GROMACS .gro file of C-alpha atoms in nm:
model
  450
    1MET     CA    1  -5.222   0.353   2.148
    2ASP     CA    2  -4.896   0.384   1.949
    3LYS     CA    3  -4.883   0.592   1.633
    4SER     CA    4  -4.847   0.304   1.385
    5ARG     CA    5  -5.147   0.128   1.539
    6MET     CA    6  -5.356   0.447   1.527
    7ILE     CA    7  -5.270   0.510   1.163
    8GLY     CA    8  -5.363   0.152   1.077
    9ILE     CA    9  -5.710   0.194   1.234
   10VAL     CA   10  -5.767   0.522   1.048
   11ALA     CA   11  -5.669   0.348   0.726
   12LEU     CA   12  -5.925   0.075   0.776
   13CYS     CA   13  -6.197   0.332   0.848
   14LEU     CA   14  -6.112   0.525   0.535
   15LEU     CA   15  -6.142   0.212   0.327
   16LEU     CA   16  -6.504   0.201   0.440
   17VAL     CA   17  -6.596   0.567   0.391
   18LEU     CA   18  -6.410   0.625   0.063
   19PRO     CA   19  -6.473   0.311  -0.147
   20ALA     CA   20  -6.482   0.498  -0.478
   21THR     CA   21  -6.132   0.641  -0.431
   22VAL     CA   22  -5.943   0.328  -0.328
   23SER     CA   23  -5.701   0.140  -0.553
   24ALA     CA   24  -5.686  -0.220  -0.432
   25ILE     CA   25  -5.360  -0.396  -0.503
   26GLY     CA   26  -5.307  -0.771  -0.496
   27VAL     CA   27  -4.986  -0.928  -0.371
   28SER     CA   28  -4.855  -1.284  -0.394
   29GLY     CA   29  -4.563  -1.399  -0.184
   30THR     CA   30  -4.702  -1.231   0.126
   31LYS     CA   31  -4.465  -1.405   0.367
   32TYR     CA   32  -4.109  -1.537   0.368
   33MET     CA   33  -4.013  -1.821   0.601
   34GLY     CA   34  -3.682  -1.979   0.516
   35SER     CA   35  -3.355  -2.111   0.654
   36ILE     CA   36  -3.027  -1.948   0.553
   37THR     CA   37  -2.676  -2.038   0.666
   38PRO     CA   38  -2.445  -1.765   0.803
   39GLY     CA   39  -2.288  -1.599   0.501
   40GLY     CA   40  -2.559  -1.738   0.272
   41THR     CA   41  -2.827  -1.570   0.060
   42ASP     CA   42  -3.179  -1.634  -0.057
   43THR     CA   43  -3.431  -1.451  -0.276
   44HIS     CA   44  -3.797  -1.391  -0.208
   45THR     CA   45  -4.020  -1.288  -0.499
   46MET     CA   46  -4.338  -1.088  -0.456
   47THR     CA   47  -4.579  -1.007  -0.738
   48VAL     CA   48  -4.795  -0.696  -0.714
   49SER     CA   49  -5.101  -0.678  -0.937
   50LEU     CA   50  -5.371  -0.421  -1.010
   51GLY     CA   51  -5.725  -0.518  -1.106
   52SER     CA   52  -5.857  -0.425  -1.446
   53GLU     CA   53  -6.118  -0.195  -1.290
   54GLU     CA   54  -5.872  -0.006  -1.069
   55ASN     CA   55  -5.706   0.330  -1.127
   56PRO     CA   56  -5.348   0.355  -1.261
   57THR     CA   57  -5.126   0.345  -0.954
   58ASP     CA   58  -4.774   0.434  -0.843
   59LEU     CA   59  -4.631   0.200  -0.581
   60MET     CA   60  -4.343   0.187  -0.337
   61VAL     CA   61  -4.171  -0.107  -0.170
   62GLU     CA   62  -3.970  -0.047   0.149
   63VAL     CA   63  -3.798  -0.254   0.417
   64TYR     CA   64  -3.879  -0.185   0.782
   65GLY     CA   65  -3.809  -0.330   1.124
   66PHE     CA   66  -4.045  -0.594   1.259
   67GLY     CA   67  -4.256  -0.425   1.527
   68GLN     CA   68  -4.553  -0.571   1.709
   69ASN     CA   69  -4.853  -0.413   1.881
   70MET     CA   70  -4.989  -0.527   2.215
   71ASP     CA   71  -5.278  -0.696   2.030
   72GLN     CA   72  -5.007  -0.904   1.855
   73GLY     CA   73  -5.063  -0.740   1.514
   74TYR     CA   74  -4.749  -0.648   1.320
   75SER     CA   75  -4.631  -0.288   1.277
   76ALA     CA   76  -4.349  -0.147   1.066
   77LEU     CA   77  -4.061   0.023   1.248
   78ASN     CA   78  -3.861   0.306   1.097
   79PRO     CA   79  -3.482   0.249   1.093
   80ALA     CA   80  -3.434   0.485   1.390
   81ASP     CA   81  -3.677   0.278   1.596
   82ASP     CA   82  -3.553  -0.063   1.482
   83VAL     CA   83  -3.314  -0.147   1.764
   84ASN     CA   84  -3.403  -0.515   1.799
   85PRO     CA   85  -3.082  -0.726   1.794
   86TYR     CA   86  -3.273  -0.984   1.588
   87SER     CA   87  -3.356  -0.741   1.308
   88ALA     CA   88  -3.302  -0.851   0.948
   89ARG     CA   89  -3.382  -0.512   0.799
   90SER     CA   90  -3.021  -0.450   0.694
   91PHE     CA   91  -3.002  -0.797   0.536
   92ILE     CA   92  -3.257  -0.718   0.263
   93THR     CA   93  -3.210  -0.535  -0.066
   94LEU     CA   94  -3.482  -0.482  -0.327
   95ASP     CA   95  -3.436  -0.488  -0.702
   96ASN     CA   96  -3.719  -0.239  -0.743
   97SER     CA   97  -3.848   0.003  -0.484
   98SER     CA   98  -4.089   0.211  -0.694
   99PHE     CA   99  -4.289   0.146  -1.010
  100HIS     CA  100  -4.613   0.224  -1.193
  101LEU     CA  101  -4.897  -0.016  -1.270
  102GLU     CA  102  -5.170   0.023  -1.528
  103PRO     CA  103  -5.505  -0.153  -1.467
  104GLY     CA  104  -5.482  -0.527  -1.530
  105THR     CA  105  -5.102  -0.544  -1.506
  106ALA     CA  106  -4.854  -0.689  -1.256
  107LYS     CA  107  -4.493  -0.641  -1.147
  108SER     CA  108  -4.254  -0.874  -0.964
  109ILE     CA  109  -4.013  -0.753  -0.695
  110ASN     CA  110  -3.718  -0.960  -0.579
  111ALA     CA  111  -3.592  -0.923  -0.223
  112LYS     CA  112  -3.235  -1.051  -0.184
  113ILE     CA  113  -3.167  -1.168   0.170
  114SER     CA  114  -2.798  -1.181   0.266
  115VAL     CA  115  -2.715  -1.316   0.611
  116PRO     CA  116  -2.378  -1.199   0.752
  117ALA     CA  117  -2.118  -1.466   0.816
  118ASN     CA  118  -2.104  -1.372   1.184
  119ALA     CA  119  -2.481  -1.395   1.237
  120GLY     CA  120  -2.565  -1.539   1.576
  121PRO     CA  121  -2.813  -1.815   1.656
  122GLY     CA  122  -3.191  -1.812   1.632
  123GLY     CA  123  -3.399  -1.606   1.392
  124ARG     CA  124  -3.388  -1.269   1.217
  125TYR     CA  125  -3.692  -1.058   1.127
  126ALA     CA  126  -3.807  -0.772   0.905
  127LEU     CA  127  -4.117  -0.642   0.729
  128ILE     CA  128  -4.145  -0.549   0.362
  129TYR     CA  129  -4.402  -0.273   0.316
  130ILE     CA  130  -4.576  -0.254  -0.023
  131HIS     CA  131  -4.807   0.042  -0.065
  132ALA     CA  132  -4.969   0.244  -0.340
  133LEU     CA  133  -4.928   0.621  -0.348
  134PRO     CA  134  -5.219   0.862  -0.383
  135GLY     CA  135  -5.259   1.019  -0.722
  136LYS     CA  136  -5.476   1.044  -1.031
  137GLY     CA  137  -5.784   1.129  -0.828
  138GLN     CA  138  -5.720   0.873  -0.554
  139SER     CA  139  -5.760   0.983  -0.193
  140PHE     CA  140  -5.628   0.667  -0.031
  141THR     CA  141  -5.479   0.334  -0.131
  142THR     CA  142  -5.426  -0.007   0.021
  143ALA     CA  143  -5.103  -0.146   0.160
  144VAL     CA  144  -4.963  -0.487   0.251
  145LEU     CA  145  -4.701  -0.601   0.500
  146VAL     CA  146  -4.485  -0.899   0.402
  147PRO     CA  147  -4.332  -1.065   0.712
  148VAL     CA  148  -3.979  -1.195   0.670
  149LEU     CA  149  -3.888  -1.468   0.922
  150ILE     CA  150  -3.539  -1.613   0.879
  151THR     CA  151  -3.402  -1.917   1.061
  152ILE     CA  152  -3.022  -1.917   1.091
  153THR     CA  153  -2.925  -2.267   0.980
  154GLY     CA  154  -2.692  -2.467   1.201
  155THR     CA  155  -2.771  -2.275   1.517
  156THR     CA  156  -2.981  -2.365   1.820
  157PRO     CA  157  -3.287  -2.146   1.872
  158THR     CA  158  -3.379  -2.038   2.222
  159VAL     CA  159  -3.756  -2.048   2.272
  160THR     CA  160  -3.843  -1.865   2.595
  161GLY     CA  161  -4.094  -1.610   2.719
  162SER     CA  162  -4.166  -1.418   3.037
  163ILE     CA  163  -4.498  -1.292   3.173
  164THR     CA  164  -4.408  -0.936   3.268
  165ASN     CA  165  -4.752  -0.836   3.397
  166LEU     CA  166  -5.080  -0.997   3.500
  167SER     CA  167  -5.377  -0.774   3.575
  168VAL     CA  168  -5.743  -0.824   3.655
  169GLY     CA  169  -5.989  -0.558   3.546
  170GLU     CA  170  -6.241  -0.391   3.772
  171VAL     CA  171  -6.486  -0.634   3.929
  172THR     CA  172  -6.832  -0.488   3.869
  173ALA     CA  173  -7.165  -0.666   3.895
  174GLY     CA  174  -7.312  -0.738   3.554
  175GLN     CA  175  -6.985  -0.673   3.370
  176PRO     CA  176  -6.730  -0.931   3.254
  177ILE     CA  177  -6.408  -0.979   3.448
  178THR     CA  178  -6.110  -0.930   3.219
  179VAL     CA  179  -5.771  -1.094   3.280
  180THR     CA  180  -5.484  -0.941   3.082
  181THR     CA  181  -5.152  -1.124   3.053
  182THR     CA  182  -4.847  -0.944   2.913
  183LEU     CA  183  -4.573  -1.164   2.765
  184LYS     CA  184  -4.228  -1.079   2.632
  185ASN     CA  185  -4.045  -1.310   2.396
  186THR     CA  186  -3.713  -1.337   2.579
  187GLY     CA  187  -3.556  -1.591   2.342
  188ASN     CA  188  -3.396  -1.556   2.001
  189TYR     CA  189  -3.667  -1.727   1.796
  190HIS     CA  190  -4.033  -1.665   1.713
  191TYR     CA  191  -4.326  -1.888   1.802
  192TYR     CA  192  -4.675  -1.931   1.656
  193HIS     CA  193  -5.007  -2.054   1.794
  194THR     CA  194  -4.950  -1.951   2.155
  195VAL     CA  195  -5.244  -1.999   2.392
  196ASN     CA  196  -5.320  -1.821   2.718
  197THR     CA  197  -5.501  -2.030   2.980
  198VAL     CA  198  -5.651  -1.870   3.292
  199THR     CA  199  -5.774  -2.057   3.601
  200VAL     CA  200  -5.973  -1.894   3.882
  201SER     CA  201  -5.972  -2.077   4.218
  202ASP     CA  202  -6.118  -2.014   4.560
  203ALA     CA  203  -5.933  -1.999   4.893
  204ASN     CA  204  -5.937  -2.381   4.913
  205ASN     CA  205  -5.778  -2.416   4.571
  206ASN     CA  206  -6.102  -2.533   4.412
  207PRO     CA  207  -6.100  -2.415   4.049
  208PHE     CA  208  -6.404  -2.260   3.883
  209GLY     CA  209  -6.276  -2.377   3.547
  210ASN     CA  210  -6.009  -2.315   3.285
  211PHE     CA  211  -6.059  -2.039   3.031
  212SER     CA  212  -5.837  -2.006   2.723
  213THR     CA  213  -5.775  -1.792   2.419
  214GLN     CA  214  -5.780  -1.939   2.072
  215PRO     CA  215  -5.433  -2.022   1.933
  216SER     CA  216  -5.279  -1.697   1.814
  217ILE     CA  217  -5.257  -1.647   1.437
  218TYR     CA  218  -4.954  -1.420   1.483
  219ALA     CA  219  -4.590  -1.502   1.544
  220VAL     CA  220  -4.445  -1.352   1.861
  221ILE     CA  221  -4.111  -1.202   1.757
  222PRO     CA  222  -3.803  -1.207   1.985
  223GLY     CA  223  -3.775  -0.889   2.189
  224ASN     CA  224  -4.140  -0.796   2.135
  225THR     CA  225  -4.410  -0.775   2.401
  226VAL     CA  226  -4.773  -0.877   2.343
  227GLN     CA  227  -5.090  -0.921   2.545
  228TYR     CA  228  -5.354  -1.189   2.583
  229THR     CA  229  -5.703  -1.110   2.711
  230VAL     CA  230  -5.927  -1.372   2.870
  231THR     CA  231  -6.280  -1.307   2.996
  232PRO     CA  232  -6.364  -1.596   3.231
  233LYS     CA  233  -6.731  -1.687   3.223
  234LEU     CA  234  -6.773  -1.694   3.598
  235GLN     CA  235  -7.103  -1.748   3.773
  236ASN     CA  236  -7.206  -1.575   4.096
  237LEU     CA  237  -6.903  -1.529   4.319
  238PRO     CA  238  -6.945  -1.457   4.691
  239ALA     CA  239  -6.737  -1.174   4.834
  240GLY     CA  240  -6.384  -1.286   4.907
  241ASN     CA  241  -6.039  -1.331   4.760
  242TYR     CA  242  -5.967  -1.566   4.470
  243THR     CA  243  -5.651  -1.675   4.291
  244VAL     CA  244  -5.609  -1.609   3.920
  245ASP     CA  245  -5.344  -1.825   3.753
  246SER     CA  246  -5.227  -1.743   3.399
  247LYS     CA  247  -5.017  -1.961   3.171
  248VAL     CA  248  -4.891  -1.895   2.819
  249LEU     CA  249  -4.836  -2.218   2.630
  250LEU     CA  250  -4.664  -2.306   2.306
  251GLU     CA  251  -4.829  -2.518   2.042
  252GLY     CA  252  -4.818  -2.870   2.186
  253GLY     CA  253  -4.870  -2.760   2.546
  254THR     CA  254  -4.523  -2.656   2.665
  255VAL     CA  255  -4.556  -2.378   2.923
  256LEU     CA  256  -4.359  -2.064   2.836
  257ASP     CA  257  -4.434  -1.896   3.167
  258GLU     CA  258  -4.687  -1.888   3.450
  259LYS     CA  259  -4.793  -1.618   3.693
  260ASN     CA  260  -5.074  -1.568   3.944
  261THR     CA  261  -5.246  -1.279   4.116
  262THR     CA  262  -5.536  -1.216   4.353
  263LEU     CA  263  -5.891  -1.138   4.247
  264SER     CA  264  -6.067  -0.942   4.520
  265VAL     CA  265  -6.448  -0.950   4.516
  266LYS     CA  266  -6.584  -0.692   4.760
  267ALA     CA  267  -6.955  -0.766   4.700
  268ASN     CA  268  -7.123  -1.072   4.553
  269TYR     CA  269  -7.029  -1.079   4.186
  270ILE     CA  270  -7.309  -1.117   3.932
  271PRO     CA  271  -7.205  -1.218   3.579
  272PRO     CA  272  -7.318  -1.033   3.264
  273VAL     CA  273  -7.666  -1.104   3.136
  274THR     CA  274  -7.692  -1.409   2.911
  275GLU     CA  275  -7.827  -1.341   2.564
  276SER     CA  276  -8.190  -1.441   2.514
  277SER     CA  277  -8.450  -1.388   2.239
  278ILE     CA  278  -8.823  -1.387   2.177
  279THR     CA  279  -9.028  -1.385   1.856
  280LEU     CA  280  -9.292  -1.113   1.847
  281THR     CA  281  -9.598  -1.091   1.621
  282PRO     CA  282  -9.859  -0.816   1.586
  283GLN     CA  283 -10.128  -1.058   1.707
  284GLY     CA  284  -9.961  -1.152   2.033
  285GLY     CA  285  -9.748  -0.993   2.297
  286GLY     CA  286  -9.472  -1.156   2.495
  287THR     CA  287  -9.210  -1.112   2.763
  288LEU     CA  288  -8.840  -1.112   2.683
  289ILE     CA  289  -8.666  -1.223   3.000
  290SER     CA  290  -8.305  -1.304   3.082
  291PRO     CA  291  -8.232  -1.661   3.200
  292ASP     CA  292  -8.148  -1.535   3.551
  293GLY     CA  293  -8.465  -1.322   3.566
  294ARG     CA  294  -8.277  -0.994   3.631
  295PHE     CA  295  -8.398  -0.828   3.310
  296SER     CA  296  -8.740  -0.839   3.147
  297VAL     CA  297  -8.928  -0.651   2.875
  298LEU     CA  298  -9.305  -0.696   2.849
  299PHE     CA  299  -9.438  -0.627   2.499
  300PRO     CA  300  -9.816  -0.586   2.487
  301GLN     CA  301 -10.026  -0.723   2.203
  302GLY     CA  302  -9.997  -0.497   1.900
  303ALA     CA  303  -9.663  -0.347   2.006
  304VAL     CA  304  -9.503  -0.446   1.673
  305LEU     CA  305  -9.641  -0.420   1.319
  306GLY     CA  306  -9.460  -0.724   1.182
  307ASP     CA  307  -9.305  -1.051   1.293
  308GLY     CA  308  -8.954  -1.027   1.431
  309VAL     CA  309  -8.699  -1.168   1.673
  310VAL     CA  310  -8.603  -0.939   1.962
  311THR     CA  311  -8.285  -1.013   2.153
  312LEU     CA  312  -8.153  -0.906   2.492
  313LYS     CA  313  -7.772  -0.890   2.494
  314PRO     CA  314  -7.492  -0.797   2.735
  315TYR     CA  315  -7.323  -0.464   2.669
  316ALA     CA  316  -6.981  -0.350   2.789
  317LYS     CA  317  -6.988  -0.049   3.019
  318ASP     CA  318  -6.671   0.094   2.866
  319LYS     CA  319  -6.849   0.117   2.530
  320LEU     CA  320  -7.131   0.337   2.659
  321GLU     CA  321  -7.162   0.686   2.518
  322PRO     CA  322  -7.071   0.958   2.772
  323ALA     CA  323  -7.341   1.028   3.029
  324PRO     CA  324  -7.510   1.370   3.027
  325ALA     CA  325  -7.393   1.643   3.262
  326ASN     CA  326  -7.677   1.579   3.507
  327ALA     CA  327  -7.610   1.206   3.542
  328LYS     CA  328  -7.351   0.934   3.576
  329PRO     CA  329  -7.373   0.567   3.478
  330GLY     CA  330  -7.428   0.295   3.733
  331ALA     CA  331  -7.290  -0.054   3.678
  332THR     CA  332  -7.574  -0.216   3.482
  333CYS     CA  333  -7.611  -0.187   3.105
  334PHE     CA  334  -7.752  -0.406   2.830
  335GLU     CA  335  -7.882  -0.393   2.473
  336ILE     CA  336  -8.210  -0.486   2.308
  337THR     CA  337  -8.184  -0.548   1.933
  338GLY     CA  338  -8.413  -0.661   1.653
  339LEU     CA  339  -8.648  -0.362   1.651
  340THR     CA  340  -8.629  -0.071   1.410
  341GLY     CA  341  -8.820   0.247   1.481
  342LEU     CA  342  -9.083   0.295   1.747
  343LEU     CA  343  -9.313   0.042   1.907
  344SER     CA  344  -9.684   0.092   1.845
  345LYS     CA  345  -9.748   0.046   2.216
  346ASP     CA  346  -9.517   0.106   2.510
  347ALA     CA  347  -9.322  -0.188   2.649
  348THR     CA  348  -9.251  -0.229   3.021
  349VAL     CA  349  -8.883  -0.265   3.108
  350LYS     CA  350  -8.789  -0.408   3.447
  351VAL     CA  351  -8.432  -0.439   3.574
  352THR     CA  352  -8.288  -0.568   3.900
  353TYR     CA  353  -8.027  -0.317   4.009
  354SER     CA  354  -7.707  -0.432   4.173
  355ALA     CA  355  -7.513  -0.333   4.483
  356ASP     CA  356  -7.268  -0.156   4.252
  357ASP     CA  357  -7.552   0.051   4.103
  358LEU     CA  358  -7.661   0.146   4.454
  359ALA     CA  359  -7.305   0.233   4.552
  360ALA     CA  360  -7.278   0.462   4.247
  361ALA     CA  361  -7.585   0.643   4.381
  362GLY     CA  362  -7.429   0.684   4.723
  363GLY     CA  363  -7.679   0.438   4.868
  364ASP     CA  364  -7.981   0.647   4.756
  365ALA     CA  365  -8.189   0.416   4.537
  366SER     CA  366  -8.428   0.700   4.447
  367GLN     CA  367  -8.147   0.841   4.229
  368LEU     CA  368  -8.143   0.532   4.006
  369LYS     CA  369  -8.312   0.572   3.668
  370LEU     CA  370  -8.346   0.357   3.358
  371SER     CA  371  -8.225   0.523   3.039
  372TYR     CA  372  -8.164   0.444   2.674
  373PHE     CA  373  -7.932   0.606   2.421
  374ASP     CA  374  -8.110   0.788   2.138
  375ALA     CA  375  -7.867   0.761   1.846
  376ALA     CA  376  -8.065   1.010   1.637
  377GLN     CA  377  -8.027   1.283   1.901
  378GLY     CA  378  -7.685   1.165   2.015
  379ALA     CA  379  -7.805   1.177   2.375
  380TRP     CA  380  -7.928   0.967   2.661
  381VAL     CA  381  -8.298   0.972   2.746
  382ILE     CA  382  -8.345   0.932   3.122
  383LEU     CA  383  -8.691   0.787   3.185
  384PRO     CA  384  -8.928   0.824   3.481
  385THR     CA  385  -8.855   0.512   3.684
  386GLN     CA  386  -9.036   0.329   3.960
  387VAL     CA  387  -8.794   0.210   4.229
  388ASN     CA  388  -8.877  -0.089   4.447
  389THR     CA  389  -8.618  -0.115   4.721
  390GLN     CA  390  -8.770  -0.439   4.854
  391ASP     CA  391  -8.684  -0.648   4.549
  392MET     CA  392  -8.422  -0.399   4.415
  393THR     CA  393  -8.599  -0.341   4.083
  394LEU     CA  394  -8.634  -0.045   3.847
  395THR     CA  395  -8.937  -0.028   3.615
  396THR     CA  396  -9.026   0.206   3.330
  397THR     CA  397  -9.230   0.215   3.008
  398THR     CA  398  -9.113   0.323   2.663
  399ASN     CA  399  -9.163   0.271   2.291
  400ARG     CA  400  -8.788   0.273   2.219
  401MET     CA  401  -8.528   0.001   2.255
  402GLY     CA  402  -8.151  -0.005   2.188
  403VAL     CA  403  -7.865   0.039   2.437
  404TRP     CA  404  -7.981   0.074   2.798
  405ALA     CA  405  -7.810   0.171   3.122
  406VAL     CA  406  -7.891   0.238   3.483
  407MET     CA  407  -7.816   0.607   3.541
  408VAL     CA  408  -7.770   0.799   3.863
  409SER     CA  409  -7.970   1.118   3.821
  410SER     CA  410  -8.214   1.338   4.011
  411SER     CA  411  -8.401   1.435   3.693
  412THR     CA  412  -8.548   1.277   3.380
  413GLY     CA  413  -8.571   1.375   3.015
  414VAL     CA  414  -8.328   1.407   2.726
  415GLY     CA  415  -7.977   1.465   2.853
  416SER     CA  416  -7.720   1.685   2.687
  417PRO     CA  417  -7.574   1.530   2.370
  418ALA     CA  418  -7.251   1.338   2.397
  419SER     CA  419  -6.945   1.562   2.407
  420ALA     CA  420  -6.836   1.677   2.064
  421SER     CA  421  -6.482   1.582   2.155
  422THR     CA  422  -6.584   1.217   2.155
  423LYS     CA  423  -6.734   1.231   1.805
  424ALA     CA  424  -6.516   1.230   1.496
  425SER     CA  425  -6.675   1.428   1.213
  426LEU     CA  426  -6.614   1.325   0.854
  427PRO     CA  427  -6.417   1.644   0.775
  428ALA     CA  428  -6.194   1.570   1.074
  429VAL     CA  429  -6.140   1.216   0.951
  430LEU     CA  430  -6.063   1.334   0.600
  431SER     CA  431  -5.803   1.575   0.732
  432ILE     CA  432  -5.602   1.273   0.848
  433VAL     CA  433  -5.586   1.121   0.499
  434ALA     CA  434  -5.247   1.270   0.424
  435LEU     CA  435  -5.102   1.107   0.735
  436ALA     CA  436  -5.281   0.780   0.669
  437VAL     CA  437  -5.095   0.711   0.346
  438THR     CA  438  -4.832   0.528   0.552
  439ALA     CA  439  -5.090   0.305   0.718
  440ILE     CA  440  -5.012  -0.061   0.761
  441ILE     CA  441  -5.272  -0.322   0.670
  442VAL     CA  442  -5.172  -0.680   0.728
  443GLY     CA  443  -5.216  -0.878   0.406
  444SER     CA  444  -5.265  -1.229   0.538
  445THR     CA  445  -5.610  -1.358   0.629
  446ALA     CA  446  -5.715  -1.460   0.980
  447ARG     CA  447  -5.725  -1.822   0.874
  448GLN     CA  448  -5.352  -1.835   0.807
  449ARG     CA  449  -5.041  -1.791   1.008
  450LYS     CA  450  -4.940  -1.429   0.982
   0.00000   0.00000   0.00000
């Protein structure tokens, strides 16, 4: 993760944990999109306002290069890092770069954009960064990026892109298959609303379906590289080799680039569990079972004290808390939500383990255990588990739900808590505040073009 992206994430977290110390600024004119002839000028006006209930605030306005993260979000580039030949950073001058706002007041900033007479074809790009400075009891303040996208009038834009990498994530039973496509804008002009379409086909070229991203809300800037992630909802796949074809399309369907790779399935692939729910009442029990029958939870009568909907959901293995020292995770994990606290009576949890779970145990099914993560203790609880090698099932009883996983372990009980290095304490987070002042928070909403 690059530094600007990391700082942006910290900033968003701090907005949640320090609501009483945040000064929220409002900005109009949060994007410039205009056409300017070589040698011509234009002016973009932004108005920064402070709510009547906010703290008095000092603000700064700065011009940066137009960077872009792999997730397509925008990031500000310092002058030393802004080496893009399509940069407009040097074209922009501000009539006011620092000012003070009292609650309930506003200030306008004019950005003069001067395009050199020898400007080449296509587009030019920069970001205007408006941010409040800490002070007067504030620990952190909001910030807004204003994208500047200039079209050089009278020139012909080149709209091209190249897929520089296509990768397929690990194929594991019960986990989604992730296809990641990396695209570089190789032209001289930006494009919006790109779509990534992925097709998976067998050896006879029979497709299992087309899977696509939603149209991107971000512009892809010339010279920048972004990624698209598609998770094909594939059903059971027999072992074998498959072809994965990836296309990135412009709005309207024009293909920017296409690339394919091989998906190798070593053992029959089983898709993630499909979400399912059951309504429980104190008067009656019930069985929550996945549509494919691989997961089930039997709740006896009187297990709950009030009516409620309990849901079985898929859970990504890479989001699991670290396993204890005496265990390692298998391939299967899932989540049961809708219950708070303990059950009045133990439920019976039954899971069909996969070939990947067995492989993780070195072929010794007796090492497979069902476990849940106890958030209060910050540790996994590995439960006594009955193993049936005939139907490949694991069964246990418990009065706790939450996040579950098949663990490989020779023992049961509460495992060691998750490593302290994986947990960020509040003091540690607060120590980053000084660095986070330069965080970038994109000001446009997800319903608009960025």
